[in-house]
Amino acid sequence: MKISKMQELLDADVLCCEENLGKHVYSAFGCDLMSDVLAYVTDQAVLLTGLVNPQVIRTALMMDMTCIIFVRTKKPNDEMIQLAKEHGIVMMSTAMTLYTACGTLYSNGLIGTKEVGK
Amino acid sequence: MSDNLVFRFDVQGNDFTSAGQASVQVKKNLRQLGLDADTIRRVSIAMYEGEINMVIHAGGGVAEVIVSEDYIEIILEDRGPGIKDIDQAMQAGYSTATETIRSLGFGAGMGLPNMKKNTDSMEITSTIDVGTRIVMRVML
């Protein structure tokens, strides 16, 4: 799914790297636990989270993720925006809750990272 | 051996905000060397987990990444409290992290198992009240 399509579906504000809105993501992962992101995500995924600290961006970087969506209108600070900019990671903020944002993307065809423990 | 590239970082232990900076730099360096994306990712994940551990458990330490012709070696050394029971620490879900660390998105007891999963070999030596040394290798 194109990042611009996610922005439209979630009515999200783009916080940085608008030039990369044309990029695609192939799966999604939603959680506040970065340990799980590091353990389970496959690349070119989007991260949806309600956690706001610089480790969210570094975690996304380690996992080659190209887009982070903050839910519940959470917004990163300038330092975090700068870090994301340096690495071309699109960051957006939506008023939706994590559940609703994930459900909206899923019902429009964006699958989750593969299931765990099967 | 003389051709090995060595990157060395001091990891500050008192600042969670800057934790992971060394790993970001290593990832950048490995990309510049033109290594394949999967290898870079495995090294990055293992190093980042280790770096976070050094910050939250050990008050920082030293990280060294050696790039040789056949492998990438990550050496993490700290002068923290040491690991009492390494087998227990290796179990997924076991953690001694504080609530504060958990609220920051870490401390789920996934770090060490994830480091092992992403590397071809991992050795931990630890002495209580002296420190911990972890050596990991990803084969090229």
mmCIF file of N, CA, C and O in Angstrom, chain A residues 32-36 38-43 51 53-56 58-59 61-64 79 86-87, chain B residues 16-21 23-24 27 31 41 44-45 48-49 52 103-108 110 114 117:
data_model
loop_
_atom_site.group_PDB
_atom_site.id
_atom_site.type_symbol
_atom_site.label_atom_id
_atom_site.label_comp_id
_atom_site.label_asym_id
_atom_site.label_seq_id
_atom_site.Cartn_x
_atom_site.Cartn_y
_atom_site.Cartn_z
ATOM 1 N N ASP A 32 3.225 -1.001 21.159
ATOM 2 C CA ASP A 32 4.036 -0.028 21.898
ATOM 3 C C ASP A 32 5.313 -0.663 22.438
ATOM 4 O O ASP A 32 6.089 -0.011 23.113
ATOM 5 N N LEU A 33 5.486 -1.941 22.153
ATOM 6 C CA LEU A 33 6.633 -2.648 22.697
ATOM 7 C C LEU A 33 7.706 -2.796 21.609
ATOM 8 O O LEU A 33 7.550 -3.592 20.682
ATOM 9 N N MET A 34 8.767 -2.005 21.716
ATOM 10 C CA MET A 34 9.798 -2.029 20.685
ATOM 11 C C MET A 34 10.522 -3.371 20.652
ATOM 12 O O MET A 34 11.003 -3.810 19.614
ATOM 13 N N SER A 35 10.605 -4.056 21.804
ATOM 14 C CA SER A 35 11.219 -5.394 21.853
ATOM 15 C C SER A 35 10.521 -6.332 20.870
ATOM 16 O O SER A 35 11.162 -7.136 20.199
ATOM 17 N N ASP A 36 9.203 -6.233 20.784
ATOM 18 C CA ASP A 36 8.452 -7.090 19.865
ATOM 19 C C ASP A 36 8.673 -6.673 18.412
ATOM 20 O O ASP A 36 8.745 -7.519 17.525
ATOM 21 N N LEU A 38 11.386 -5.483 17.245
ATOM 22 C CA LEU A 38 12.714 -6.000 16.903
ATOM 23 C C LEU A 38 12.709 -7.515 16.702
ATOM 24 O O LEU A 38 13.546 -8.063 16.003
ATOM 25 N N ALA A 39 11.773 -8.193 17.343
ATOM 26 C CA ALA A 39 11.747 -9.651 17.261
ATOM 27 C C ALA A 39 10.908 -10.175 16.099
ATOM 28 O O ALA A 39 11.163 -11.260 15.601
ATOM 29 N N TYR A 40 9.907 -9.428 15.663
ATOM 30 C CA TYR A 40 8.946 -10.025 14.737
ATOM 31 C C TYR A 40 8.755 -9.354 13.383
ATOM 32 O O TYR A 40 8.171 -9.946 12.488
ATOM 33 N N VAL A 41 9.187 -8.116 13.249
ATOM 34 C CA VAL A 41 8.847 -7.404 12.018
ATOM 35 C C VAL A 41 9.680 -7.857 10.824
ATOM 36 O O VAL A 41 10.854 -8.181 10.964
ATOM 37 N N THR A 42 9.041 -7.923 9.672
ATOM 38 C CA THR A 42 9.793 -8.146 8.438
ATOM 39 C C THR A 42 9.878 -6.788 7.745
ATOM 40 O O THR A 42 9.130 -5.887 8.056
ATOM 41 N N ASP A 43 10.809 -6.662 6.830
ATOM 42 C CA ASP A 43 11.106 -5.300 6.366
ATOM 43 C C ASP A 43 10.040 -4.683 5.461
ATOM 44 O O ASP A 43 9.075 -5.327 5.072
ATOM 45 N N LEU A 51 3.593 4.872 21.338
ATOM 46 C CA LEU A 51 4.792 5.197 22.112
ATOM 47 C C LEU A 51 5.561 6.308 21.405
ATOM 48 O O LEU A 51 5.759 6.254 20.197
ATOM 49 N N ASN A 53 9.106 8.092 21.686
ATOM 50 C CA ASN A 53 10.467 8.417 22.141
ATOM 51 C C ASN A 53 11.452 8.079 21.014
ATOM 52 O O ASN A 53 11.070 7.410 20.047
ATOM 53 N N PRO A 54 12.698 8.562 21.102
ATOM 54 C CA PRO A 54 13.630 8.377 19.974
ATOM 55 C C PRO A 54 13.880 6.910 19.633
ATOM 56 O O PRO A 54 14.257 6.588 18.508
ATOM 57 N N GLN A 55 13.674 6.012 20.608
ATOM 58 C CA GLN A 55 13.915 4.588 20.342
ATOM 59 C C GLN A 55 12.925 4.026 19.326
ATOM 60 O O GLN A 55 13.214 3.033 18.663
ATOM 61 N N VAL A 56 11.752 4.657 19.217
ATOM 62 C CA VAL A 56 10.782 4.215 18.206
ATOM 63 C C VAL A 56 11.400 4.386 16.812
ATOM 64 O O VAL A 56 11.315 3.499 15.958
ATOM 65 N N ARG A 58 14.711 4.752 16.098
ATOM 66 C CA ARG A 58 15.893 3.892 15.916
ATOM 67 C C ARG A 58 15.477 2.442 15.677
ATOM 68 O O ARG A 58 16.084 1.731 14.877
ATOM 69 N N THR A 59 14.427 2.006 16.376
ATOM 70 C CA THR A 59 13.932 0.643 16.158
ATOM 71 C C THR A 59 13.462 0.489 14.711
ATOM 72 O O THR A 59 13.823 -0.474 14.032
ATOM 73 N N LEU A 61 14.408 2.146 12.179
ATOM 74 C CA LEU A 61 15.601 2.197 11.329
ATOM 75 C C LEU A 61 16.276 0.837 11.239
ATOM 76 O O LEU A 61 16.654 0.378 10.162
ATOM 77 N N MET A 62 16.432 0.194 12.402
ATOM 78 C CA MET A 62 17.088 -1.120 12.440
ATOM 79 C C MET A 62 16.320 -2.132 11.606
ATOM 80 O O MET A 62 16.887 -3.048 11.038
ATOM 81 N N MET A 63 14.981 -1.960 11.561
ATOM 82 C CA MET A 63 14.139 -2.932 10.862
ATOM 83 C C MET A 63 13.844 -2.536 9.416
ATOM 84 O O MET A 63 12.991 -3.139 8.773
ATOM 85 N N ASP A 64 14.522 -1.511 8.915
ATOM 86 C CA ASP A 64 14.314 -1.028 7.543
ATOM 87 C C ASP A 64 12.869 -0.604 7.286
ATOM 88 O O ASP A 64 12.330 -0.779 6.190
ATOM 89 N N GLU A 79 13.505 16.824 17.953
ATOM 90 C CA GLU A 79 14.690 15.963 17.883
ATOM 91 C C GLU A 79 14.361 14.654 17.148
ATOM 92 O O GLU A 79 15.132 14.168 16.316
ATOM 93 N N GLU A 86 16.695 12.587 8.751
ATOM 94 C CA GLU A 86 18.042 12.167 8.334
ATOM 95 C C GLU A 86 18.002 10.836 7.598
ATOM 96 O O GLU A 86 18.871 10.539 6.794
ATOM 97 N N HIS A 87 16.996 10.019 7.924
ATOM 98 C CA HIS A 87 16.959 8.672 7.355
ATOM 99 C C HIS A 87 15.763 8.452 6.421
ATOM 100 O O HIS A 87 15.479 7.326 6.023
ATOM 101 N N PHE B 16 18.994 7.352 28.202
ATOM 102 C CA PHE B 16 18.183 6.464 27.373
ATOM 103 C C PHE B 16 17.865 7.107 26.024
ATOM 104 O O PHE B 16 17.761 6.423 25.009
ATOM 105 N N THR B 17 17.742 8.438 26.012
ATOM 106 C CA THR B 17 17.387 9.156 24.781
ATOM 107 C C THR B 17 18.390 8.876 23.656
ATOM 108 O O THR B 17 18.016 8.732 22.507
ATOM 109 N N SER B 18 19.664 8.807 24.019
ATOM 110 C CA SER B 18 20.672 8.633 22.968
ATOM 111 C C SER B 18 21.021 7.162 22.738
ATOM 112 O O SER B 18 21.823 6.841 21.864
ATOM 113 N N ALA B 19 20.435 6.255 23.503
ATOM 114 C CA ALA B 19 20.726 4.828 23.330
ATOM 115 C C ALA B 19 20.428 4.391 21.905
ATOM 116 O O ALA B 19 19.393 4.750 21.343
ATOM 117 N N GLY B 20 21.338 3.663 21.322
ATOM 118 C CA GLY B 20 21.121 3.174 19.959
ATOM 119 C C GLY B 20 21.888 3.968 18.914
ATOM 120 O O GLY B 20 21.926 3.576 17.749
ATOM 121 N N GLN B 21 22.526 5.048 19.327
ATOM 122 C CA GLN B 21 23.262 5.872 18.358
ATOM 123 C C GLN B 21 24.392 5.088 17.697
ATOM 124 O O GLN B 21 24.643 5.233 16.500
ATOM 125 N N SER B 23 24.514 1.901 17.154
ATOM 126 C CA SER B 23 23.932 0.943 16.198
ATOM 127 C C SER B 23 23.522 1.625 14.895
ATOM 128 O O SER B 23 23.696 1.069 13.813
ATOM 129 N N VAL B 24 22.979 2.830 15.017
ATOM 130 C CA VAL B 24 22.598 3.595 13.820
ATOM 131 C C VAL B 24 23.845 3.866 12.973
ATOM 132 O O VAL B 24 23.843 3.715 11.750
ATOM 133 N N LYS B 27 25.086 0.659 11.256
ATOM 134 C CA LYS B 27 24.249 0.344 10.098
ATOM 135 C C LYS B 27 24.661 1.201 8.893
ATOM 136 O O LYS B 27 24.775 0.699 7.784
ATOM 137 N N ARG B 31 26.315 -0.215 5.386
ATOM 138 C CA ARG B 31 25.673 0.103 4.093
ATOM 139 C C ARG B 31 26.707 0.661 3.125
ATOM 140 O O ARG B 31 26.726 0.320 1.955
ATOM 141 N N ARG B 41 20.894 -6.075 8.430
ATOM 142 C CA ARG B 41 19.758 -6.086 9.346
ATOM 143 C C ARG B 41 20.035 -6.961 10.568
ATOM 144 O O ARG B 41 19.758 -6.581 11.699
ATOM 145 N N SER B 44 22.529 -5.241 12.735
ATOM 146 C CA SER B 44 21.914 -4.060 13.351
ATOM 147 C C SER B 44 21.017 -4.438 14.520
ATOM 148 O O SER B 44 21.076 -3.815 15.584
ATOM 149 N N ILE B 45 20.181 -5.466 14.327
ATOM 150 C CA ILE B 45 19.255 -5.877 15.380
ATOM 151 C C ILE B 45 20.033 -6.374 16.598
ATOM 152 O O ILE B 45 19.778 -5.968 17.736
ATOM 153 N N TYR B 48 21.844 -3.435 18.294
ATOM 154 C CA TYR B 48 20.910 -2.500 18.936
ATOM 155 C C TYR B 48 20.346 -3.091 20.237
ATOM 156 O O TYR B 48 20.291 -2.413 21.266
ATOM 157 N N GLU B 49 19.955 -4.341 20.196
ATOM 158 C CA GLU B 49 19.456 -5.009 21.406
ATOM 159 C C GLU B 49 20.550 -4.981 22.485
ATOM 160 O O GLU B 49 20.273 -4.703 23.654
ATOM 161 N N ILE B 52 21.068 -1.389 23.843
ATOM 162 C CA ILE B 52 19.981 -1.024 24.761
ATOM 163 C C ILE B 52 20.215 -1.706 26.118
ATOM 164 O O ILE B 52 20.092 -1.087 27.178
ATOM 165 N N SER B 103 7.957 0.941 30.344
ATOM 166 C CA SER B 103 7.095 2.002 29.813
ATOM 167 C C SER B 103 7.737 2.697 28.612
ATOM 168 O O SER B 103 7.071 3.380 27.848
ATOM 169 N N LEU B 104 9.049 2.506 28.448
ATOM 170 C CA LEU B 104 9.744 3.104 27.308
ATOM 171 C C LEU B 104 9.768 2.168 26.097
ATOM 172 O O LEU B 104 10.317 2.484 25.061
ATOM 173 N N GLY B 105 9.182 0.977 26.272
ATOM 174 C CA GLY B 105 9.058 0.075 25.130
ATOM 175 C C GLY B 105 10.036 -1.084 25.115
ATOM 176 O O GLY B 105 10.096 -1.834 24.143
ATOM 177 N N PHE B 106 10.817 -1.236 26.214
ATOM 178 C CA PHE B 106 11.794 -2.314 26.268
ATOM 179 C C PHE B 106 11.617 -3.133 27.548
ATOM 180 O O PHE B 106 10.676 -2.922 28.292
ATOM 181 N N GLY B 107 12.546 -4.064 27.782
ATOM 182 C CA GLY B 107 12.496 -4.837 29.018
ATOM 183 C C GLY B 107 11.479 -5.956 28.999
ATOM 184 O O GLY B 107 10.937 -6.344 30.023
ATOM 185 N N ALA B 108 11.225 -6.508 27.795
ATOM 186 C CA ALA B 108 10.252 -7.595 27.684
ATOM 187 C C ALA B 108 10.919 -8.965 27.789
ATOM 188 O O ALA B 108 10.269 -9.988 27.660
ATOM 189 N N MET B 110 13.192 -10.055 25.694
ATOM 190 C CA MET B 110 13.346 -10.575 24.330
ATOM 191 C C MET B 110 14.733 -10.283 23.764
ATOM 192 O O MET B 110 15.104 -10.815 22.720
ATOM 193 N N ASN B 114 16.780 -12.627 21.045
ATOM 194 C CA ASN B 114 16.746 -12.024 19.706
ATOM 195 C C ASN B 114 18.163 -11.821 19.157
ATOM 196 O O ASN B 114 18.400 -11.926 17.955
ATOM 197 N N LYS B 117 19.178 -15.203 17.977
ATOM 198 C CA LYS B 117 18.451 -15.558 16.759
ATOM 199 C C LYS B 117 19.065 -14.916 15.515
ATOM 200 O O LYS B 117 19.080 -15.500 14.437
#
